[in-house]
Coordinates of C-alpha atoms in Angstrom, one line a residue:
X13 CA 1.5 -18.1 33.9
X14 CA 1.8 -14.5 35.3
X15 CA 0.4 -13.5 38.7
X16 CA -3.1 -12.0 38.8
X17 CA -1.6 -8.6 39.8
X18 CA 0.9 -8.5 36.9
X19 CA -1.8 -9.6 34.4
X20 CA -4.1 -6.9 35.7
X21 CA -1.5 -4.2 35.1
X22 CA -0.7 -5.5 31.7
X23 CA -4.4 -5.4 30.8
X24 CA -4.6 -1.8 31.9
X25 CA -1.7 -1.0 29.6
X26 CA -4.1 -1.6 26.6
X27 CA -6.1 1.5 27.6
X28 CA -2.8 3.5 28.1
X29 CA -1.7 2.5 24.6
X30 CA -4.9 3.7 23.2
X31 CA -4.5 7.1 24.9
X32 CA -0.9 7.3 23.5
X33 CA -2.2 6.6 19.9
X34 CA -4.8 9.4 20.4
X35 CA -2.1 11.9 21.5
X36 CA -0.1 10.9 18.4
X37 CA -3.2 11.5 16.3
X38 CA -3.8 14.9 17.7
X39 CA -0.2 15.9 17.0
X40 CA -0.4 14.5 13.5
X41 CA -3.7 16.0 12.6
X42 CA -6.3 14.7 10.1
X43 CA -4.4 12.3 7.8
X44 CA -6.9 12.6 5.0
X45 CA -6.4 10.6 1.8
X46 CA -3.3 8.5 1.2
X47 CA -2.0 11.0 -1.2
X48 CA -2.7 13.9 1.3
X49 CA -0.9 11.9 4.1
X50 CA 2.2 11.4 1.7
X51 CA 2.2 15.1 0.8
X52 CA 1.9 16.0 4.5
X53 CA 4.9 13.7 5.4
X54 CA 7.1 15.2 2.7
X55 CA 7.0 18.7 4.1
X56 CA 6.4 18.0 7.8
X57 CA 9.4 15.9 8.8
X58 CA 9.9 17.7 12.2
X59 CA 6.3 16.6 13.1
X60 CA 6.3 13.1 12.0
X61 CA 9.6 12.5 13.7
X62 CA 7.7 13.3 16.9
X63 CA 4.7 11.1 15.9
X64 CA 6.6 8.1 15.0
X65 CA 8.4 7.6 18.5
X66 CA 5.1 8.1 20.2
X67 CA 3.4 5.5 18.0
X68 CA 6.3 3.2 18.9
X69 CA 5.7 3.7 22.6
X70 CA 2.0 2.7 21.9
X71 CA 3.1 -0.3 20.1
X72 CA 5.4 -1.5 23.0
X73 CA 2.5 -0.9 25.4
X74 CA 0.5 -3.0 23.0
X75 CA 2.9 -5.8 23.4
X76 CA 2.6 -5.7 27.1
X77 CA -1.2 -5.7 26.9
X78 CA -1.1 -8.7 24.5
X79 CA 1.1 -10.7 26.9
X80 CA -1.4 -9.8 29.6
X81 CA -4.3 -10.7 27.5
X82 CA -2.7 -14.1 26.7
X83 CA -2.1 -14.7 30.4
X84 CA -5.7 -13.8 31.3
X85 CA -7.0 -16.2 28.5
X86 CA -4.6 -18.9 29.9
X87 CA -6.0 -18.5 33.4
X88 CA -9.6 -19.2 32.1
X89 CA -8.8 -22.6 30.6
X90 CA -5.3 -23.3 29.2
X91 CA -6.5 -26.6 27.5
X92 CA -9.5 -25.2 25.8
X93 CA -9.2 -25.1 22.0
X94 CA -11.2 -21.9 21.7
X95 CA -8.8 -20.1 24.2
X96 CA -5.7 -21.4 22.4
X97 CA -7.2 -20.1 19.1
X98 CA -8.0 -16.7 20.8
X99 CA -4.4 -16.4 22.1
X100 CA -2.8 -17.0 18.8
X101 CA -5.4 -14.7 17.0
X102 CA -4.3 -11.9 19.5
X103 CA -0.7 -12.6 18.7
X104 CA -1.3 -12.4 15.0
X105 CA -3.2 -9.1 15.4
X106 CA -0.3 -7.7 17.3
X107 CA 2.2 -8.7 14.6
X108 CA 0.1 -7.2 11.9
X109 CA -0.4 -3.9 13.7
X110 CA 3.4 -3.7 14.2
X111 CA 4.1 -4.3 10.5
X112 CA 1.5 -1.7 9.7
X113 CA 3.2 0.9 11.8
X114 CA 6.6 0.0 10.4
X115 CA 5.3 0.4 6.9
X116 CA 3.9 3.9 7.8
X117 CA 7.3 4.8 9.3
X118 CA 9.1 3.7 6.0
X119 CA 6.5 5.7 4.0
X120 CA 7.3 8.8 6.0
X121 CA 11.0 8.4 5.4
X122 CA 10.5 8.1 1.7
X123 CA 7.8 10.6 1.2
X124 CA 10.0 13.5 0.1
X125 CA 12.1 11.4 -2.4
X126 CA 9.8 8.7 -3.8
X127 CA 6.0 9.5 -3.6
X128 CA 5.0 6.4 -5.3
X129 CA 6.8 4.1 -2.8
X130 CA 5.4 6.2 0.0
X131 CA 1.9 5.9 -1.4
X132 CA 2.2 2.1 -1.7
X133 CA 3.5 1.9 1.9
X134 CA 0.8 4.1 3.4
X135 CA -1.9 2.1 1.5
X136 CA -0.3 -1.2 2.9
X137 CA -0.2 0.3 6.4
X138 CA -3.8 1.3 6.4
X139 CA -4.9 -2.1 5.1
X140 CA -2.8 -3.9 7.6
X141 CA -4.0 -1.7 10.5
X142 CA -7.6 -2.5 9.5
X143 CA -6.9 -6.3 9.5
X144 CA -4.8 -6.2 12.7
X145 CA -7.4 -4.4 14.7
X146 CA -10.2 -6.7 13.3
X147 CA -8.0 -9.7 14.3
X148 CA -7.6 -8.5 17.7
X149 CA -11.3 -7.9 18.0
X150 CA -11.8 -11.5 16.9
X151 CA -9.7 -12.7 19.7
X152 CA -11.8 -10.5 22.2
X153 CA -14.9 -12.4 20.9
X154 CA -13.5 -15.8 21.3
X155 CA -11.9 -15.5 24.6
X156 CA -14.7 -13.3 25.9
X157 CA -17.4 -15.8 24.8
X158 CA -15.4 -18.7 26.3
X159 CA -15.0 -16.9 29.5
X160 CA -18.7 -16.1 29.7
X161 CA -19.7 -19.7 29.0
X162 CA -17.3 -20.9 31.7
X163 CA -18.6 -18.2 34.1
X164 CA -15.1 -17.0 34.7
X165 CA -14.6 -13.6 36.4
X166 CA -17.5 -11.3 35.8
X167 CA -19.9 -12.8 33.2
X168 CA -21.5 -9.5 32.2
X169 CA -18.1 -8.0 31.3
X170 CA -17.0 -11.1 29.4
X171 CA -20.2 -11.3 27.5
X172 CA -20.0 -7.6 26.6
X173 CA -16.4 -8.1 25.5
X174 CA -17.5 -10.9 23.2
X175 CA -20.3 -8.8 21.8
X176 CA -18.0 -5.9 21.1
X177 CA -15.5 -8.2 19.6
X178 CA -17.9 -9.9 17.1
X179 CA -19.7 -6.6 16.2
X180 CA -16.4 -4.7 15.7
X181 CA -14.8 -7.5 13.7
X182 CA -17.6 -8.5 11.4
X183 CA -18.8 -4.8 11.0
X184 CA -15.4 -3.9 9.8
X185 CA -15.9 -5.9 6.7
X186 CA -19.3 -4.5 5.7
X187 CA -18.9 -2.8 2.3
X188 CA -19.9 0.6 3.3
X189 CA -18.1 3.9 3.9
X190 CA -19.2 4.0 7.6
X191 CA -17.9 0.4 8.4
X192 CA -14.8 2.0 9.9
X193 CA -17.0 3.1 12.9
X194 CA -17.4 -0.6 13.9
X195 CA -13.7 -1.4 14.4
X196 CA -12.8 2.0 15.7
X197 CA -15.5 1.9 18.4
X198 CA -15.0 -1.9 18.9
X199 CA -11.2 -1.2 19.6
X200 CA -12.0 1.6 21.9
X201 CA -14.7 -0.1 23.9
X202 CA -12.9 -3.4 23.9
X203 CA -9.7 -1.8 25.4
X204 CA -11.9 0.0 28.1
X205 CA -13.5 -3.4 29.0
X206 CA -10.1 -5.1 29.2
X207 CA -8.9 -2.4 31.5
X208 CA -11.8 -2.9 33.7
X209 CA -11.1 -6.5 33.9
X210 CA -7.5 -5.6 34.6
X211 CA -8.5 -3.4 37.5
X212 CA -10.8 -6.1 38.9
X213 CA -7.8 -8.4 38.9
X214 CA -5.7 -5.8 40.8
X215 CA -8.4 -5.4 43.4
X216 CA -8.8 -9.1 43.9
X217 CA -5.1 -9.8 44.2

């Protein structure tokens, strides 16, 4: 298990990853529909060649965050079944998010030559991003709820993390146009809470 200080820094990296993703989004602009994004990629190679490396930086930061999250979960109770499930759920979410981003990169590379393939890859990327973040939110719920019940760390933060996780995860699958709000806000608030927990660990170490 990692030290409390190392774990704290790693948890903070989740918020840093989120900021990097926002920067990439600002540079890319409004992606619009799948067809519009494919058309954009076909004529804006110079721009997406900047966006892709920035997204990769965010993904590497997300790896660091996930390792810290697993270490934090491990420190709560390494033998608890729910904690074990939460750790593996976070790992699955990370893998799915990576595959989603690689699919988008492949789509950008093929957009100018094969719009059908690019369209399929962008659609796959968006679905996997949705699933990956929802899975990560589910891990927030499981680990946060377990930490709250075991009175580990700051119960209020753990309880709030669990609440954000379950609302974000379940709300993401509501069949409505505004369901995206749940996982977007859930991911944002969840990362903020994890950063706060990370800072607490740094201050206590």
